[in-house]
Amino acid sequence: FKLFIISNQSGVARGYFKKSDLNKITKKLKDELKKYGVKFEKILYCTHHPRENCNCRKPKTGLFKELKKKYKFDLKNTYYIGNWDTDTEFAKNCKIQSLLVRNKPKKIKPDFVCKNLKEAVDIILSISC
């Protein structure tokens, strides 16, 4: 599997933290997960304010389209794990399967609801392998 992160991080635009802080957090995340053999192909953030109405903020698909051009995803075997309804909506907009973790769906029904990340991974492995 190739792993990617697509995340809204409007805290940058809101002035809660700087992009350099986000980069430090991302490096820490990558370093910690690398200890367990987890490697991300690419990590993309939308740092715009929601009012900017950009194309890269989930549930819009701009960042996914950017990745799709380079990595040529097989959409039938592409999954998005998230914890908000906007993540489920994003997956539906991208025409990929959605797994919602630790939250109950409010507006849009995901393909799977999971109690934690391990359960989401187990579901993906059971479908794909």
PDB file of C-alpha atoms in Angstrom:
ATOM      1  CA  PHE A   1       0.000   0.000   0.000  1.00  0.00           C
ATOM      2  CA  LYS A   2       1.027   3.574  -0.638  1.00  0.00           C
ATOM      3  CA  LEU A   3       0.047   5.907   2.173  1.00  0.00           C
ATOM      4  CA  PHE A   4      -0.831   9.571   1.849  1.00  0.00           C
ATOM      5  CA  ILE A   5      -2.168  12.260   4.147  1.00  0.00           C
ATOM      6  CA  ILE A   6      -4.566  14.919   2.927  1.00  0.00           C
ATOM      7  CA  SER A   7      -5.569  17.218   5.758  1.00  0.00           C
ATOM      8  CA  ASN A   8      -7.242  20.563   6.347  1.00  0.00           C
ATOM      9  CA  GLN A   9      -5.053  22.686   8.606  1.00  0.00           C
ATOM     10  CA  SER A  10      -6.748  26.086   8.649  1.00  0.00           C
ATOM     11  CA  GLY A  11      -4.992  26.893  11.927  1.00  0.00           C
ATOM     12  CA  VAL A  12      -2.239  28.368   9.771  1.00  0.00           C
ATOM     13  CA  ALA A  13      -4.599  30.847   8.085  1.00  0.00           C
ATOM     14  CA  ARG A  14      -6.333  31.563  11.382  1.00  0.00           C
ATOM     15  CA  GLY A  15      -2.997  32.428  12.987  1.00  0.00           C
ATOM     16  CA  TYR A  16      -3.160  29.647  15.598  1.00  0.00           C
ATOM     17  CA  PHE A  17       0.214  28.313  14.465  1.00  0.00           C
ATOM     18  CA  LYS A  18       2.755  28.934  11.733  1.00  0.00           C
ATOM     19  CA  LYS A  19       3.419  26.784   8.702  1.00  0.00           C
ATOM     20  CA  SER A  20       6.868  26.099  10.186  1.00  0.00           C
ATOM     21  CA  ASP A  21       5.117  24.628  13.262  1.00  0.00           C
ATOM     22  CA  LEU A  22       3.026  22.406  11.000  1.00  0.00           C
ATOM     23  CA  ASN A  23       6.203  21.264   9.246  1.00  0.00           C
ATOM     24  CA  LYS A  24       7.797  20.382  12.618  1.00  0.00           C
ATOM     25  CA  ILE A  25       4.714  18.385  13.643  1.00  0.00           C
ATOM     26  CA  THR A  26       4.734  16.589  10.285  1.00  0.00           C
ATOM     27  CA  LYS A  27       8.405  15.701  10.679  1.00  0.00           C
ATOM     28  CA  LYS A  28       7.764  14.354  14.183  1.00  0.00           C
ATOM     29  CA  LEU A  29       4.833  12.283  12.900  1.00  0.00           C
ATOM     30  CA  LYS A  30       6.915  10.838  10.063  1.00  0.00           C
ATOM     31  CA  ASP A  31       9.872  10.106  12.362  1.00  0.00           C
ATOM     32  CA  GLU A  32       7.700   8.344  14.945  1.00  0.00           C
ATOM     33  CA  LEU A  33       5.835   6.225  12.406  1.00  0.00           C
ATOM     34  CA  LYS A  34       9.036   5.361  10.563  1.00  0.00           C
ATOM     35  CA  LYS A  35      10.065   3.434  13.708  1.00  0.00           C
ATOM     36  CA  TYR A  36       7.194   1.047  12.906  1.00  0.00           C
ATOM     37  CA  GLY A  37       7.933   0.770   9.208  1.00  0.00           C
ATOM     38  CA  VAL A  38       5.241   3.251   8.166  1.00  0.00           C
ATOM     39  CA  LYS A  39       6.200   5.568   5.338  1.00  0.00           C
ATOM     40  CA  PHE A  40       4.052   8.186   3.639  1.00  0.00           C
ATOM     41  CA  GLU A  41       4.503   8.779  -0.064  1.00  0.00           C
ATOM     42  CA  LYS A  42       3.241  12.337   0.243  1.00  0.00           C
ATOM     43  CA  ILE A  43       1.586  14.578   2.822  1.00  0.00           C
ATOM     44  CA  LEU A  44      -0.524  17.470   1.577  1.00  0.00           C
ATOM     45  CA  TYR A  45      -2.261  20.155   3.615  1.00  0.00           C
ATOM     46  CA  CYS A  46      -4.803  22.806   2.846  1.00  0.00           C
ATOM     47  CA  THR A  47      -3.750  25.700   5.071  1.00  0.00           C
ATOM     48  CA  HIS A  48      -6.372  28.118   3.762  1.00  0.00           C
ATOM     49  CA  HIS A  49      -9.140  29.624   5.858  1.00  0.00           C
ATOM     50  CA  PRO A  50     -12.532  27.980   5.165  1.00  0.00           C
ATOM     51  CA  ARG A  51     -13.891  31.337   3.931  1.00  0.00           C
ATOM     52  CA  GLU A  52     -11.309  31.362   1.131  1.00  0.00           C
ATOM     53  CA  ASN A  53     -13.382  28.710  -0.668  1.00  0.00           C
ATOM     54  CA  CYS A  54     -10.270  27.148  -2.207  1.00  0.00           C
ATOM     55  CA  ASN A  55     -10.347  23.950  -4.233  1.00  0.00           C
ATOM     56  CA  CYS A  56      -7.874  22.162  -1.965  1.00  0.00           C
ATOM     57  CA  ARG A  57      -9.959  22.229   1.228  1.00  0.00           C
ATOM     58  CA  LYS A  58     -11.786  18.995   1.918  1.00  0.00           C
ATOM     59  CA  PRO A  59     -14.440  18.016   1.028  1.00  0.00           C
ATOM     60  CA  LYS A  60     -13.347  19.500  -2.298  1.00  0.00           C
ATOM     61  CA  THR A  61     -11.010  17.257  -4.253  1.00  0.00           C
ATOM     62  CA  GLY A  62      -8.167  19.519  -5.409  1.00  0.00           C
ATOM     63  CA  LEU A  63      -5.422  17.841  -3.375  1.00  0.00           C
ATOM     64  CA  PHE A  64      -6.623  14.353  -4.316  1.00  0.00           C
ATOM     65  CA  LYS A  65      -6.608  15.297  -8.007  1.00  0.00           C
ATOM     66  CA  GLU A  66      -3.037  16.529  -7.590  1.00  0.00           C
ATOM     67  CA  LEU A  67      -1.984  13.176  -6.121  1.00  0.00           C
ATOM     68  CA  LYS A  68      -4.017  11.201  -8.648  1.00  0.00           C
ATOM     69  CA  LYS A  69      -2.130  12.773 -11.569  1.00  0.00           C
ATOM     70  CA  LYS A  70       1.212  11.640 -10.203  1.00  0.00           C
ATOM     71  CA  TYR A  71       0.299   8.285  -8.629  1.00  0.00           C
ATOM     72  CA  LYS A  72      -2.459   6.968 -10.959  1.00  0.00           C
ATOM     73  CA  PHE A  73      -4.702   5.479  -8.266  1.00  0.00           C
ATOM     74  CA  ASP A  74      -6.888   2.451  -8.862  1.00  0.00           C
ATOM     75  CA  LEU A  75     -10.023   4.004  -7.374  1.00  0.00           C
ATOM     76  CA  LYS A  76     -11.532   0.615  -6.508  1.00  0.00           C
ATOM     77  CA  ASN A  77      -8.576  -0.050  -4.229  1.00  0.00           C
ATOM     78  CA  THR A  78      -8.233   3.418  -2.752  1.00  0.00           C
ATOM     79  CA  TYR A  79      -9.509   4.163   0.758  1.00  0.00           C
ATOM     80  CA  TYR A  80      -9.792   7.295   2.845  1.00  0.00           C
ATOM     81  CA  ILE A  81      -9.705   7.091   6.617  1.00  0.00           C
ATOM     82  CA  GLY A  82     -11.007  10.130   8.457  1.00  0.00           C
ATOM     83  CA  ASN A  83     -12.843  11.201  11.566  1.00  0.00           C
ATOM     84  CA  TRP A  84     -15.256  13.880  10.325  1.00  0.00           C
ATOM     85  CA  ASP A  85     -18.262  13.965   8.018  1.00  0.00           C
ATOM     86  CA  THR A  86     -16.200  16.165   5.694  1.00  0.00           C
ATOM     87  CA  ASP A  87     -13.761  13.251   5.342  1.00  0.00           C
ATOM     88  CA  THR A  88     -16.592  10.949   4.318  1.00  0.00           C
ATOM     89  CA  GLU A  89     -17.912  13.577   1.915  1.00  0.00           C
ATOM     90  CA  PHE A  90     -14.387  14.013   0.520  1.00  0.00           C
ATOM     91  CA  ALA A  91     -14.089  10.263  -0.116  1.00  0.00           C
ATOM     92  CA  LYS A  92     -17.485  10.206  -1.820  1.00  0.00           C
ATOM     93  CA  ASN A  93     -16.478  13.189  -3.989  1.00  0.00           C
ATOM     94  CA  CYS A  94     -13.286  11.342  -4.961  1.00  0.00           C
ATOM     95  CA  LYS A  95     -15.293   8.161  -5.667  1.00  0.00           C
ATOM     96  CA  ILE A  96     -13.285   6.108  -3.173  1.00  0.00           C
ATOM     97  CA  GLN A  97     -14.273   4.091  -0.123  1.00  0.00           C
ATOM     98  CA  SER A  98     -14.564   5.883   3.205  1.00  0.00           C
ATOM     99  CA  LEU A  99     -13.779   4.705   6.699  1.00  0.00           C
ATOM    100  CA  LEU A 100     -14.939   6.889   9.577  1.00  0.00           C
ATOM    101  CA  VAL A 101     -13.027   6.461  12.841  1.00  0.00           C
ATOM    102  CA  ARG A 102     -14.177   7.360  16.356  1.00  0.00           C
ATOM    103  CA  ASN A 103     -17.177   9.426  15.358  1.00  0.00           C
ATOM    104  CA  LYS A 104     -20.755   8.699  14.403  1.00  0.00           C
ATOM    105  CA  PRO A 105     -21.790   9.855  10.941  1.00  0.00           C
ATOM    106  CA  LYS A 106     -24.083  12.860  11.066  1.00  0.00           C
ATOM    107  CA  LYS A 107     -24.894  13.710   7.449  1.00  0.00           C
ATOM    108  CA  ILE A 108     -23.229  11.253   5.103  1.00  0.00           C
ATOM    109  CA  LYS A 109     -22.997   7.523   5.644  1.00  0.00           C
ATOM    110  CA  PRO A 110     -19.442   6.212   5.252  1.00  0.00           C
ATOM    111  CA  ASP A 111     -18.721   2.799   3.793  1.00  0.00           C
ATOM    112  CA  PHE A 112     -17.387   1.678   7.192  1.00  0.00           C
ATOM    113  CA  VAL A 113     -17.524   3.015  10.749  1.00  0.00           C
ATOM    114  CA  CYS A 114     -14.550   1.975  12.883  1.00  0.00           C
ATOM    115  CA  LYS A 115     -13.809   2.306  16.576  1.00  0.00           C
ATOM    116  CA  ASN A 116     -10.107   2.974  15.956  1.00  0.00           C
ATOM    117  CA  LEU A 117      -7.379   3.145  13.313  1.00  0.00           C
ATOM    118  CA  LYS A 118      -6.400  -0.508  13.767  1.00  0.00           C
ATOM    119  CA  GLU A 119      -9.936  -1.618  12.947  1.00  0.00           C
ATOM    120  CA  ALA A 120      -9.912   0.590   9.834  1.00  0.00           C
ATOM    121  CA  VAL A 121      -6.630  -0.971   8.677  1.00  0.00           C
ATOM    122  CA  ASP A 122      -7.964  -4.479   9.383  1.00  0.00           C
ATOM    123  CA  ILE A 123     -11.032  -3.754   7.245  1.00  0.00           C
ATOM    124  CA  ILE A 124      -8.917  -2.479   4.366  1.00  0.00           C
ATOM    125  CA  LEU A 125      -6.640  -5.525   4.581  1.00  0.00           C
ATOM    126  CA  SER A 126      -9.628  -7.893   4.632  1.00  0.00           C
ATOM    127  CA  ILE A 127     -11.050  -6.246   1.499  1.00  0.00           C
ATOM    128  CA  SER A 128      -7.812  -5.915  -0.430  1.00  0.00           C
ATOM    129  CA  CYS A 129      -5.838  -9.023   0.431  1.00  0.00           C
TER     130      CYS A 129
END
